[in-house]
CSV table of C-alpha atoms and ligand atoms in Angstrom, one decimal:
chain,number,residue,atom,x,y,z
K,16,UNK,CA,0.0,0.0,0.0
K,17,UNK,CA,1.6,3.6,-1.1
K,18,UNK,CA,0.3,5.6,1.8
K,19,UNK,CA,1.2,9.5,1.4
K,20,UNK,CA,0.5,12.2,4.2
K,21,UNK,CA,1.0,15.2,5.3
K,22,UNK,CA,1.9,16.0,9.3
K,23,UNK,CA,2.2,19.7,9.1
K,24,UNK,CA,-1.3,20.3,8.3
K,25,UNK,CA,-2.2,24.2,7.6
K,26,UNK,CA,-3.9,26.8,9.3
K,27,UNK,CA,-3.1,25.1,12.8
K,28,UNK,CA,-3.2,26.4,16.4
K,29,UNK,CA,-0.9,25.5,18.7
K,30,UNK,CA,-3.0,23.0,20.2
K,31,UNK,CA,-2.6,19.5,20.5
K,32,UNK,CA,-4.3,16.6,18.0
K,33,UNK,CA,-7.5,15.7,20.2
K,34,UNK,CA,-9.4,14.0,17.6
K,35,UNK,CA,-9.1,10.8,14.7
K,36,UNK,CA,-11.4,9.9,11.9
K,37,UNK,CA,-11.5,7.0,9.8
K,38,UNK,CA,-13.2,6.4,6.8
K,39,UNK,CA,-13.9,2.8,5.3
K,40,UNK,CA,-16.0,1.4,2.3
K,41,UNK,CA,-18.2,-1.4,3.1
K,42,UNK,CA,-16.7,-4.2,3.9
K,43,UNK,CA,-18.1,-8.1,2.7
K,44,UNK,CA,-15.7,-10.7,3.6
K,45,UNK,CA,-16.3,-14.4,3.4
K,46,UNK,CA,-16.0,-18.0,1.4
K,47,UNK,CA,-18.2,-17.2,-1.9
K,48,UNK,CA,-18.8,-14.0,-0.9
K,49,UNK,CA,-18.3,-13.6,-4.7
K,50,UNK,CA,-21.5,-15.0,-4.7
K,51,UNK,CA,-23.2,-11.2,-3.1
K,52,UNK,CA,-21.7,-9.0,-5.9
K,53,UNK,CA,-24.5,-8.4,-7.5
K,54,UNK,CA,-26.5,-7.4,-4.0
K,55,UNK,CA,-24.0,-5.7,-3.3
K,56,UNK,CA,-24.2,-3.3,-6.2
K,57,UNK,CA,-27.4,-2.7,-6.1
K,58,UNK,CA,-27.2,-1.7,-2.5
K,59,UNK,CA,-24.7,0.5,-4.2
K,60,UNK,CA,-28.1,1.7,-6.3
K,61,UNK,CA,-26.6,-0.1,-9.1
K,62,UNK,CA,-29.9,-0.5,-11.7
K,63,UNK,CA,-31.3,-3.5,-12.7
K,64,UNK,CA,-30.2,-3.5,-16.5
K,65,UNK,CA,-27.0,-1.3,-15.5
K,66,UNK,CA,-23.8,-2.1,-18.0
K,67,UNK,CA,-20.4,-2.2,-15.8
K,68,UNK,CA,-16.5,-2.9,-16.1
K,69,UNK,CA,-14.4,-6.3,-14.5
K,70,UNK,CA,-10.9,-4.9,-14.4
K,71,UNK,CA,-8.7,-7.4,-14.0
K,72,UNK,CA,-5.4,-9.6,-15.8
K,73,UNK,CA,-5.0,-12.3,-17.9
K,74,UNK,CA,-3.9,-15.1,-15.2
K,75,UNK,CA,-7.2,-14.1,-13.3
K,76,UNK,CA,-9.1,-14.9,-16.9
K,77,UNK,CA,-6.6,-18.1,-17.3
K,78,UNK,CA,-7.5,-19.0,-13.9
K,79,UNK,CA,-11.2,-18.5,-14.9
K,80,UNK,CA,-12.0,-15.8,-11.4
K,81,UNK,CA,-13.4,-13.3,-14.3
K,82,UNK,CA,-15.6,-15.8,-15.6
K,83,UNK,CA,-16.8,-16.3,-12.0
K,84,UNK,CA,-17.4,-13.2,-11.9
K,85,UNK,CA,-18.7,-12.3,-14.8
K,86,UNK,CA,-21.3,-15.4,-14.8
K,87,UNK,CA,-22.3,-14.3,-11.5
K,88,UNK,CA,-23.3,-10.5,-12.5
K,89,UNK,CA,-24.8,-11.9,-15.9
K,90,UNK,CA,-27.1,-14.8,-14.3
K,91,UNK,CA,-28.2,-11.4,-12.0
K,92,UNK,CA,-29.1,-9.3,-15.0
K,93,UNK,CA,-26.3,-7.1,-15.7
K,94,UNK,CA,-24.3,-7.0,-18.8
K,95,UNK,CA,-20.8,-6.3,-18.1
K,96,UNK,CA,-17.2,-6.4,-20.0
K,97,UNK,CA,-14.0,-7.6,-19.5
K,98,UNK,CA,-10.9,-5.4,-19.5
K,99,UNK,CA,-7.9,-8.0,-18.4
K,100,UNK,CA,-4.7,-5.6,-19.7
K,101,UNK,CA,-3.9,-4.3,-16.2
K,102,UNK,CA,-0.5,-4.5,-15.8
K,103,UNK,CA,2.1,-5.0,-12.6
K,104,UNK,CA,2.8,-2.1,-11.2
K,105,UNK,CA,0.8,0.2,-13.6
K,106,UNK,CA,2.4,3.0,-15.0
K,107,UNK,CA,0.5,6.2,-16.2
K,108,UNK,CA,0.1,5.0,-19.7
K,109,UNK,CA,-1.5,1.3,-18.5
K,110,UNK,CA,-4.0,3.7,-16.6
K,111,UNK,CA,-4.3,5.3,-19.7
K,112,UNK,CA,-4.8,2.4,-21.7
K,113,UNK,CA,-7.7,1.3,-19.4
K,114,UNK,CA,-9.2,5.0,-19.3
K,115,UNK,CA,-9.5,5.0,-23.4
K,116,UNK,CA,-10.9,1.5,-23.5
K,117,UNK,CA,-13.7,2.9,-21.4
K,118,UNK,CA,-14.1,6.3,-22.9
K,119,UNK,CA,-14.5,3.8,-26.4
K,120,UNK,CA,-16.7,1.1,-25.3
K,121,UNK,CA,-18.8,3.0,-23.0
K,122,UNK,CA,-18.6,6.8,-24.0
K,123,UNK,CA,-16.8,9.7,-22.2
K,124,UNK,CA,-19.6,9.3,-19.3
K,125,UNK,CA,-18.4,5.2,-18.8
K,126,UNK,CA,-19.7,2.3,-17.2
K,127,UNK,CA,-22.4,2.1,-14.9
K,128,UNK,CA,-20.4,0.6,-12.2
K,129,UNK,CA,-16.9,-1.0,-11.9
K,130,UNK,CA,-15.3,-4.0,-10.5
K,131,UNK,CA,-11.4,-4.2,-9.6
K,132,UNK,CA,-10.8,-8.1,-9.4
K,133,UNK,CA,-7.1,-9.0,-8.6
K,134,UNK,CA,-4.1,-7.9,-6.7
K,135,UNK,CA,-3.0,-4.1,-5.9
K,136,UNK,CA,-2.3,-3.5,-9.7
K,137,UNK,CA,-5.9,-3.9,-11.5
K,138,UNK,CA,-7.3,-2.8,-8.2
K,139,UNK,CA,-5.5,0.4,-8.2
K,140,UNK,CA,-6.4,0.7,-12.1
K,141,UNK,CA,-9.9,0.4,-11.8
K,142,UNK,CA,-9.4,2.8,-8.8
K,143,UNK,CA,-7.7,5.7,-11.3
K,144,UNK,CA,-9.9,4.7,-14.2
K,145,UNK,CA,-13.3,5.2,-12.4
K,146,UNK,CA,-12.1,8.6,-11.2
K,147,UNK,CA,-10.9,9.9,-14.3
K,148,UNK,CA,-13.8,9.2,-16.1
K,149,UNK,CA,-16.0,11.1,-12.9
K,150,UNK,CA,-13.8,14.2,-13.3
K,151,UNK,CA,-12.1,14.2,-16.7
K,152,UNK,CA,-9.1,14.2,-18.3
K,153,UNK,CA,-6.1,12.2,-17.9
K,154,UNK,CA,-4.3,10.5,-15.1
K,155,UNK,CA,-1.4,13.0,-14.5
K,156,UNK,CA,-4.3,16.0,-13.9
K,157,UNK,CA,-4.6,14.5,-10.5
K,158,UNK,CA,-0.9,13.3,-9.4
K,159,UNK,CA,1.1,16.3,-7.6
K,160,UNK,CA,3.1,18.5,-9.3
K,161,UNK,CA,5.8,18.7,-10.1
K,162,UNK,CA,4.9,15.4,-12.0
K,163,UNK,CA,1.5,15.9,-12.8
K,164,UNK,CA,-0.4,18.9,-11.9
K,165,UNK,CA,-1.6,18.3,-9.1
K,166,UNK,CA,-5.6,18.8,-9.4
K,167,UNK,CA,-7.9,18.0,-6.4
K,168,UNK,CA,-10.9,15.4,-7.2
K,169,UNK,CA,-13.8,16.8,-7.0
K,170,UNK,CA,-16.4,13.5,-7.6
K,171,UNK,CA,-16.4,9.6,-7.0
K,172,UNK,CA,-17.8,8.6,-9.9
K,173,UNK,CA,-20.3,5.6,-10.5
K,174,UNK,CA,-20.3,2.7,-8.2
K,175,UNK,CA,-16.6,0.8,-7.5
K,176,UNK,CA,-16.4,-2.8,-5.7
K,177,UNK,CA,-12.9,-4.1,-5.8
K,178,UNK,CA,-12.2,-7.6,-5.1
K,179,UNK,CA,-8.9,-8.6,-3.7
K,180,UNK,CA,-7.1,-11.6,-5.1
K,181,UNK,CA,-4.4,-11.4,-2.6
K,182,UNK,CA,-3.5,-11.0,0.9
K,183,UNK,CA,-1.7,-7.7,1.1
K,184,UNK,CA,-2.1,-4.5,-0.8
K,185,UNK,CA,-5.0,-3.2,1.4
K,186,UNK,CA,-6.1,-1.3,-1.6
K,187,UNK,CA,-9.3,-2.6,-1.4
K,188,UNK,CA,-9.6,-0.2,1.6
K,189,UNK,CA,-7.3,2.5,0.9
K,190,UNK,CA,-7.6,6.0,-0.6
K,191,UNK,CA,-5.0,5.9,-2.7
K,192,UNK,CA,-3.8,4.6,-6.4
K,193,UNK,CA,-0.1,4.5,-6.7
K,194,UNK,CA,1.2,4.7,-10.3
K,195,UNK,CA,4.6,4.5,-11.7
K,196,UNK,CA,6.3,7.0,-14.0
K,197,UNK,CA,9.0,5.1,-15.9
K,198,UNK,CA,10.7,8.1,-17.1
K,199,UNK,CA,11.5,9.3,-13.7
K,200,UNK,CA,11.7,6.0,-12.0
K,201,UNK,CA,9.4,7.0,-9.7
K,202,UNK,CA,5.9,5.9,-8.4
K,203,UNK,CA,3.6,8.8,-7.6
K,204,UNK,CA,0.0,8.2,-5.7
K,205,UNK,CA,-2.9,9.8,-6.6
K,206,UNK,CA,-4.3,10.1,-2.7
K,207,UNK,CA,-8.1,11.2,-2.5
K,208,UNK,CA,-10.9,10.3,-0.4
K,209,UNK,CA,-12.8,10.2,-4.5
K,210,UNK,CA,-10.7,7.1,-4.8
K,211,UNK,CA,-11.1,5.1,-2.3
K,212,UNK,CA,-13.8,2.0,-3.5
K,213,UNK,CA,-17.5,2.1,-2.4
K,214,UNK,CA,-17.3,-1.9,-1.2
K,215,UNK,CA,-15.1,-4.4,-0.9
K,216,UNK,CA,-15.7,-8.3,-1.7
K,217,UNK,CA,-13.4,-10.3,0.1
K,218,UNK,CA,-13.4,-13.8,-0.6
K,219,UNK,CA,-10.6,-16.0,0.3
K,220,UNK,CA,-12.1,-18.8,-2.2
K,221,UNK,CA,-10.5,-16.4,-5.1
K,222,UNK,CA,-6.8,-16.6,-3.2
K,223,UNK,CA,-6.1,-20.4,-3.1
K,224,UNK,CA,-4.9,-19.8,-6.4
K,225,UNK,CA,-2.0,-17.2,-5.7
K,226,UNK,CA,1.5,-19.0,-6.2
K,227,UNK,CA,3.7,-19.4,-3.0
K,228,UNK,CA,6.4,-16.8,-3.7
K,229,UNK,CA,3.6,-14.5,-4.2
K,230,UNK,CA,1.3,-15.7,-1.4
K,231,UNK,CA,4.7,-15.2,0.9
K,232,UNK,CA,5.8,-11.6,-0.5
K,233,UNK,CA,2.0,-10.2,-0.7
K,234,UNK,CA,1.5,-11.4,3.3
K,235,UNK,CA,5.1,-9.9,3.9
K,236,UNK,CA,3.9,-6.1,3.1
K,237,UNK,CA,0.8,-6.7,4.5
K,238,UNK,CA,2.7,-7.7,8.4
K,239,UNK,CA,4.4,-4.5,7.1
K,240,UNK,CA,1.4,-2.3,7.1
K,241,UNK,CA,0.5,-3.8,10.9
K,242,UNK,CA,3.9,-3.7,12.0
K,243,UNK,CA,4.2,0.0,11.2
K,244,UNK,CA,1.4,0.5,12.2
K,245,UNK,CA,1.4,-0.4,15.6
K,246,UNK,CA,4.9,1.1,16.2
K,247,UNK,CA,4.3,4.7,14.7
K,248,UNK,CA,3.7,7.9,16.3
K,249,UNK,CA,0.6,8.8,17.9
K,250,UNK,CA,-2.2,10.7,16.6
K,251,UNK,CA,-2.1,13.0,19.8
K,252,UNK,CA,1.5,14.0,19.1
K,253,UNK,CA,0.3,16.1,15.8
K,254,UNK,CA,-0.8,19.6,16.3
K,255,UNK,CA,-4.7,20.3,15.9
K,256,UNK,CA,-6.4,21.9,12.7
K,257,UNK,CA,-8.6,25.0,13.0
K,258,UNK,CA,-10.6,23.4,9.9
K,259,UNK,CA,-11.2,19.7,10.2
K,260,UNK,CA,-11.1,19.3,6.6
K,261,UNK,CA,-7.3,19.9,6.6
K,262,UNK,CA,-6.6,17.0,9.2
K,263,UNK,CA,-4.6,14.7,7.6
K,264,UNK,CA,-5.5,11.1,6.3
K,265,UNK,CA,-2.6,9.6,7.5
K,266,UNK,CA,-2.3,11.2,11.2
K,267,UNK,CA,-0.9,8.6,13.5
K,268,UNK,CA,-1.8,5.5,15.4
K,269,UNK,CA,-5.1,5.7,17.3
K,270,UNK,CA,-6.8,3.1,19.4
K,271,UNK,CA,-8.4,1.6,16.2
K,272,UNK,CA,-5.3,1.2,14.8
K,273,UNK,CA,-3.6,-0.8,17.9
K,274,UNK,CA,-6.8,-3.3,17.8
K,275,UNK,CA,-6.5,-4.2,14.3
K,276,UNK,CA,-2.8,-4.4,14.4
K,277,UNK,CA,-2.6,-6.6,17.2
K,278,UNK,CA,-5.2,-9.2,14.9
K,279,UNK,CA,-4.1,-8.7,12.2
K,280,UNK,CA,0.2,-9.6,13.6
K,281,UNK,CA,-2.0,-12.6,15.3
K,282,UNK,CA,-3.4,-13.6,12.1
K,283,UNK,CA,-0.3,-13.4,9.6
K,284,UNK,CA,2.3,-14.6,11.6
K,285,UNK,CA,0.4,-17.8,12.5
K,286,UNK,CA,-1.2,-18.5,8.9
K,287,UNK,CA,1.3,-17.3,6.6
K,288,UNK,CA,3.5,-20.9,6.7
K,289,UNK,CA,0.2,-22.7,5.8
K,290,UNK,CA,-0.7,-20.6,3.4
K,291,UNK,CA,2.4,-20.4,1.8
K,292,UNK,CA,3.3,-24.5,1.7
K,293,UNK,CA,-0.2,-25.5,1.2
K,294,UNK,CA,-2.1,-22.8,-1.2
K,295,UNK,CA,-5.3,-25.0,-1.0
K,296,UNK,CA,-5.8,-24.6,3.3
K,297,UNK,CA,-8.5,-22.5,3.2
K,298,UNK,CA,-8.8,-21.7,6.6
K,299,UNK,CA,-5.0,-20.5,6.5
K,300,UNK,CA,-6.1,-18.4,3.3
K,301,UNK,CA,-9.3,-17.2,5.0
K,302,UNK,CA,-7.1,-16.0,8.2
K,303,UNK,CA,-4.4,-14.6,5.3
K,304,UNK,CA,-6.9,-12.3,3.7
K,305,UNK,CA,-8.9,-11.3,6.8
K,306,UNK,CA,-5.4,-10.3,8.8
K,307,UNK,CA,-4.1,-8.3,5.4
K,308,UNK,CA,-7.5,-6.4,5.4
K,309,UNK,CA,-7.1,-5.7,9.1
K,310,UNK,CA,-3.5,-4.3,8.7
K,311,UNK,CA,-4.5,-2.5,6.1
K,312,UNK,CA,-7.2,-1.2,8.2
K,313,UNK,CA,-4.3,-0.2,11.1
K,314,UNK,CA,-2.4,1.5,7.8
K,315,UNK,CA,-5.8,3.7,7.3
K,316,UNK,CA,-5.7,5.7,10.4
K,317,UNK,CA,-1.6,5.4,11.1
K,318,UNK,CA,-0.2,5.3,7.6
K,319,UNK,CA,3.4,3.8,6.6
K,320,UNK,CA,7.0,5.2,7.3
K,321,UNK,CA,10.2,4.2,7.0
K,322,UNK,CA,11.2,1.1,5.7
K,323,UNK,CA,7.9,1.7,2.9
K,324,UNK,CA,10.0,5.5,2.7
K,325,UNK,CA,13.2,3.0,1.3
K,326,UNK,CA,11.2,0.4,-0.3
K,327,UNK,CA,9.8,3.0,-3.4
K,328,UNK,CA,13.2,3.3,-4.2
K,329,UNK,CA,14.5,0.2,-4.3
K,330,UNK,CA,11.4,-0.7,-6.3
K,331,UNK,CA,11.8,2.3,-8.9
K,332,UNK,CA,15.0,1.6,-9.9
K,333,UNK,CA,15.3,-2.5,-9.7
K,334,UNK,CA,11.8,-3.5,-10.6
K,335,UNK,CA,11.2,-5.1,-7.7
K,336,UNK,CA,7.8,-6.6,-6.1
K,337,UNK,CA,6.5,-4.4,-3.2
K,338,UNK,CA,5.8,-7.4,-0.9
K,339,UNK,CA,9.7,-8.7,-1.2
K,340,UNK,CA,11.2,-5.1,-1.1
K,341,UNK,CA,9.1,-4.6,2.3
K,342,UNK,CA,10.5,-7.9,3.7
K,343,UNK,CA,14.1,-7.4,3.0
K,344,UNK,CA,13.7,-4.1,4.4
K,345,UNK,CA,11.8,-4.9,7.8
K,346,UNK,CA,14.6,-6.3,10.0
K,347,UNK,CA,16.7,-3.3,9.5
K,348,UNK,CA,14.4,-0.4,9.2
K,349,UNK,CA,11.2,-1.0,11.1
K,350,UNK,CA,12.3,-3.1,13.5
K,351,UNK,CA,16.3,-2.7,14.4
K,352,UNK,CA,16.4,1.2,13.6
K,353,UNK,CA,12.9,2.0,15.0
K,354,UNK,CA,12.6,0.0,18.3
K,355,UNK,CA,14.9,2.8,19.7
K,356,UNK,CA,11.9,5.1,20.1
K,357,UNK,CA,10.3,3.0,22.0
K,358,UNK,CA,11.0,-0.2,22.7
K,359,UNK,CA,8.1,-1.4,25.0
K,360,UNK,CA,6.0,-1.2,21.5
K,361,UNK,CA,8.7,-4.0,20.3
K,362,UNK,CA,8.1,-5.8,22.7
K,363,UNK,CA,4.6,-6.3,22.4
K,364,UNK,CA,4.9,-7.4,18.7
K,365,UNK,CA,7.6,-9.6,19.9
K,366,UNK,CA,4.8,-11.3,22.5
K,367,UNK,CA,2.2,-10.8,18.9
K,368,UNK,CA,4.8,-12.8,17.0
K,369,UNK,CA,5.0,-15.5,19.5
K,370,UNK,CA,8.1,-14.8,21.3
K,371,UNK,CA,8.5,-15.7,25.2
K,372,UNK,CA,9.4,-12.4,26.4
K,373,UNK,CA,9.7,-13.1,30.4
K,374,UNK,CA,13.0,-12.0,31.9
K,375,UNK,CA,13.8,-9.8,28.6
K,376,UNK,CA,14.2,-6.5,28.8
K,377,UNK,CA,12.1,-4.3,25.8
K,378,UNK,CA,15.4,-4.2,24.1
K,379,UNK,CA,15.9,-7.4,24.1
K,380,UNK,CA,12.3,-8.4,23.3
K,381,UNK,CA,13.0,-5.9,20.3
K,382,UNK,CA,16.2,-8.0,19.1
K,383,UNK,CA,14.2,-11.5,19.8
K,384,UNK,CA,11.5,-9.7,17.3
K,385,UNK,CA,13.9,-9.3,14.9
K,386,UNK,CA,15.1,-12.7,14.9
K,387,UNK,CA,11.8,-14.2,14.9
K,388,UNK,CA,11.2,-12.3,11.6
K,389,UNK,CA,13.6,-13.2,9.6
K,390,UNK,CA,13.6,-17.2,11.0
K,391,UNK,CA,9.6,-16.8,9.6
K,392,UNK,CA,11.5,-15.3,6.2
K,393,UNK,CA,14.0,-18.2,6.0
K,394,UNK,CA,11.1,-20.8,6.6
K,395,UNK,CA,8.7,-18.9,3.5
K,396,UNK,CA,11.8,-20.3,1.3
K,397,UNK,CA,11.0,-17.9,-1.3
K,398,UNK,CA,11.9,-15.0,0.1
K,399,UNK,CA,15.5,-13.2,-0.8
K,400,UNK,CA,18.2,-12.9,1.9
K,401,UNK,CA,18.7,-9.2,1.5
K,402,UNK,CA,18.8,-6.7,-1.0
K,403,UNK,CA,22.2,-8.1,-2.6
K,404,UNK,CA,19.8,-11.3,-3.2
K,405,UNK,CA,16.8,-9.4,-4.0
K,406,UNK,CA,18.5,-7.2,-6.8
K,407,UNK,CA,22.4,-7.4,-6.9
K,408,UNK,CA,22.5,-4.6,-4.8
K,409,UNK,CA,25.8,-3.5,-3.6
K,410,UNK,CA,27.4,-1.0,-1.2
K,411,UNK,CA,28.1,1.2,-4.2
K,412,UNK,CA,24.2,1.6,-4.8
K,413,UNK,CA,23.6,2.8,-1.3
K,414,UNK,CA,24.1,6.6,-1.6
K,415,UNK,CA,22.0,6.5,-4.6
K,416,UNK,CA,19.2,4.6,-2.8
K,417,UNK,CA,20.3,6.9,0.2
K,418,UNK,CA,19.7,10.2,-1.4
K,419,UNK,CA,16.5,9.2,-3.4
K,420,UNK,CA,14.8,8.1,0.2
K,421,UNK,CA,15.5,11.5,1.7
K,422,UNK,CA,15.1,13.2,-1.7
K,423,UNK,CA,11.8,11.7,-2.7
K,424,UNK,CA,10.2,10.3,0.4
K,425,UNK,CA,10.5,13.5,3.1
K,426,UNK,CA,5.9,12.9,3.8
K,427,UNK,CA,6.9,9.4,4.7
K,428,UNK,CA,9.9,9.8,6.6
K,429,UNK,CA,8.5,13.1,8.8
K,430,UNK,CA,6.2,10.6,10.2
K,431,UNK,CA,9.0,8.2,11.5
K,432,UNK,CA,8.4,7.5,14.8
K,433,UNK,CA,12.1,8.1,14.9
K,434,UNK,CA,14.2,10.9,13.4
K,435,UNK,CA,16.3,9.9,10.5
K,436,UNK,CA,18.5,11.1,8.5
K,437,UNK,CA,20.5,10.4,5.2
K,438,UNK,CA,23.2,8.9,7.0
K,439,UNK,CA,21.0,6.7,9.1
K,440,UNK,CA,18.9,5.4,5.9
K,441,UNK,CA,22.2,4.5,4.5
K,442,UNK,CA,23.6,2.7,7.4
K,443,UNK,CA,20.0,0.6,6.7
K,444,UNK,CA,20.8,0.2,3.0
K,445,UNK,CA,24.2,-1.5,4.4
K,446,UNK,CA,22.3,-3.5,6.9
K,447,UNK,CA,19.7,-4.8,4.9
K,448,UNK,CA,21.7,-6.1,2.0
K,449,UNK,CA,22.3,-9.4,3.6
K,450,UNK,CA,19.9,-10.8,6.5
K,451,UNK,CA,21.4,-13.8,6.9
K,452,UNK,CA,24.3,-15.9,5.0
K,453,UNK,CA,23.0,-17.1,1.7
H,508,LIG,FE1,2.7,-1.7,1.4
């Protein structure tokens, strides 16, 4: 999940943060939930002889999940079509793409409703192609300048349900669409509350499909999300708006977020084996998607730092999968650099993870944390050692990787619970290259 914020909101007094908001589509989770769609988009007000859009990919139409779906709306009387070009990490132009099959098959006004079906990729597609079409124009109107020019979104748009075919992302939650600008080697999110989907399907029938590297990686970011989560500044420590409306989405951990983290650590840590060594387990998967949409829903009020502030980076230049980029990068970052500013939060993931933590001091809970982590990487067997494994990173690539984190990342990093600096994020680079011996 590409979560962007914004700490020093404007107009402030100097008052402290006394409030937290938190705003979620509906949420449908089950085996065969795939079987409500349909009820569920007409409690969206979705007509009876509406025409909508699947997003999707080509394995998901391989592995026939569109037809599923597509069966399902059709046997319920709507008509819908099939666009399965999303790609991997979408780019502007595959948003594009998707945004000028609509405008040709359904007119500059679109689809009745949409459906996202897959991982983070075609969700976040059908996220930016149903929000372009509500408010015109192309992509790059609504991604901050300097890239794009940075236009607010003003409408939702028709109906969106996305449908997650993984256990990670969270962007069947999240208000944001990340997109990738090859050029640059950058990703750049476009971050609106008009984004975020109306519902979300969850059904974890539609993930005992997903292959175990990317079972393991997916799960990976999505412990990420709950990790940081969890250990990230509070909400209290901001200042207060005058005008609620420039609160930001991202403010800090809050109660909510604590409750679902805890779950959602609970749930990974103690399915993701399963899950990864025997795809077809569907209670492992069901636990899989249900703690992935729970960390996501920690990410909501608390938002990401650090070690997501070095994976964008790393993924930018080497092309590399979120979920794996995240792992890597844990140990070192969120765990190892962080637990400094305060430990005793360590130490209760460490008791989350499983670890016996009588007799240890935080500290110590902290480095039993970290060990933990990367044994439950080493069992995954899919997962990379460290960067050098991950991309043929070296030592010489760590100022560039360095500079770009502290460059390109500064919302992320201002709302590390613990001050950082180019320096530090390089001695992290170094530490994260190798793990443990290959
Ligand atoms: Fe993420």
């Amino acid at each position: 999940m590409g979560y962007e914020r914004s700490v020093s909101a404007p107009n402030h007094e100097l008052s402290t943060e006394t409030v937290w908001h938190v705003t979620m589509p509906e949420i449908r989770f089950g085996r065969d939930s795939t079987d409500e769609l349909a009820f569920q988009l007409r409690d969206l007000d979705v007509d009876d002889d509406a025409r909508g859009l699947v997003v999707t990919d080509e394995t998901l139409v391989d592995i026939g999940h569109a037809d599923r779906v597509t069966e399902h709306l059709e046997a319920a009387g709507l008509s819908v079509d099939v666009y399965d070009e999303s790609e991997r990490e979408p780019s502007v132009e595959a948003a594009e793409r998707c945004i000028e099959y609509v405008r040709e098959s359904a007119g500059e006004a679109g689809y009745d409703f949409y459906v996202g079906l897959g991982g983070g990729s075609c969700m976040d597609t059908a996220k930016v192609a149903r929000a372009v079409i509500a408010n015109g124009g192309s992509p790059l109107d609504y991604i901050a300048e300097p890239t794009g020019d940075g236009k607010a979104l003003t409408e939702s748009g028709d109906p969106l349900v996305l449908m997650p075919t993984t256990a990670g992302t969270g962007a069947e939650v999240s208000p944001v669409a990340i997109l990738s600008v090859p050029e640059k080697e950058i990703k750049e999110g476009i971050s609106s509350n008009h984004v975020r989907a109306d519902a979300a399907v969850l059904d974890p029938t539609l993930t005992t499909t997903l292959p175990p590297d990317l079972t393991a990686k997916t799960a990976m970011d999505a412990l990420g999300h709950a990790i940081e989560g969890y250990t990230t500044h509070e909400y209290d420590s901001l200042l207060r708006p005058t005008d609620p409306a420039d609160r930001p989405v991202y403010a800090g951990r809050t109660p909510l977020t604590e409750m679902f983290s805890e779950k959602a650590i609970d749930l990974l840590s103690n399915n993701v084996r399963a899950a990864v060594h025997n795809g077809d387990d569907l209670e492992a998967r069901e636990n899989m998607l249900q703690g992935a949409l729970f960390g996501a829903i920690a990410g909501l009020t608390a938002g990401a730092s650090l070690c997501h502030a070095m994976a964008y980076p790393v993924g930018n230049r080497y092309h590399t999968k979120h979920g794996e980029t995240i792992a890597v990068l844990t140990p070192a970052s969120t765990i190892d650099y962080n637990a400094a500013s305060d430990p005793g939060r360590f130490a209760d993931v460490a008791e989350m993870f499983g670890v016996d933590t009588t007799g240890m001091t935080d500290r110590e809970a902290a480095d039993a944390l970290k060990s933990q982590y990367v044994q439950l990487q080493q069992d995954l067997n899919v997962l990379p050692s460290g960067l050098a494994e991950l991309a043929d990173i070296t030592e010489e690539d760590v100022d560039w990787l360095a500079r770009q984190t502290v460059e390109t990342q500064q919302r992320l990093l201002r709302c590390n619970p613990r001050p950082v600096t180019e320096d530090d994020v390089r001695d992290i680079f170094l530490d994260a290259l190798h793990n443990w011996e290959d």
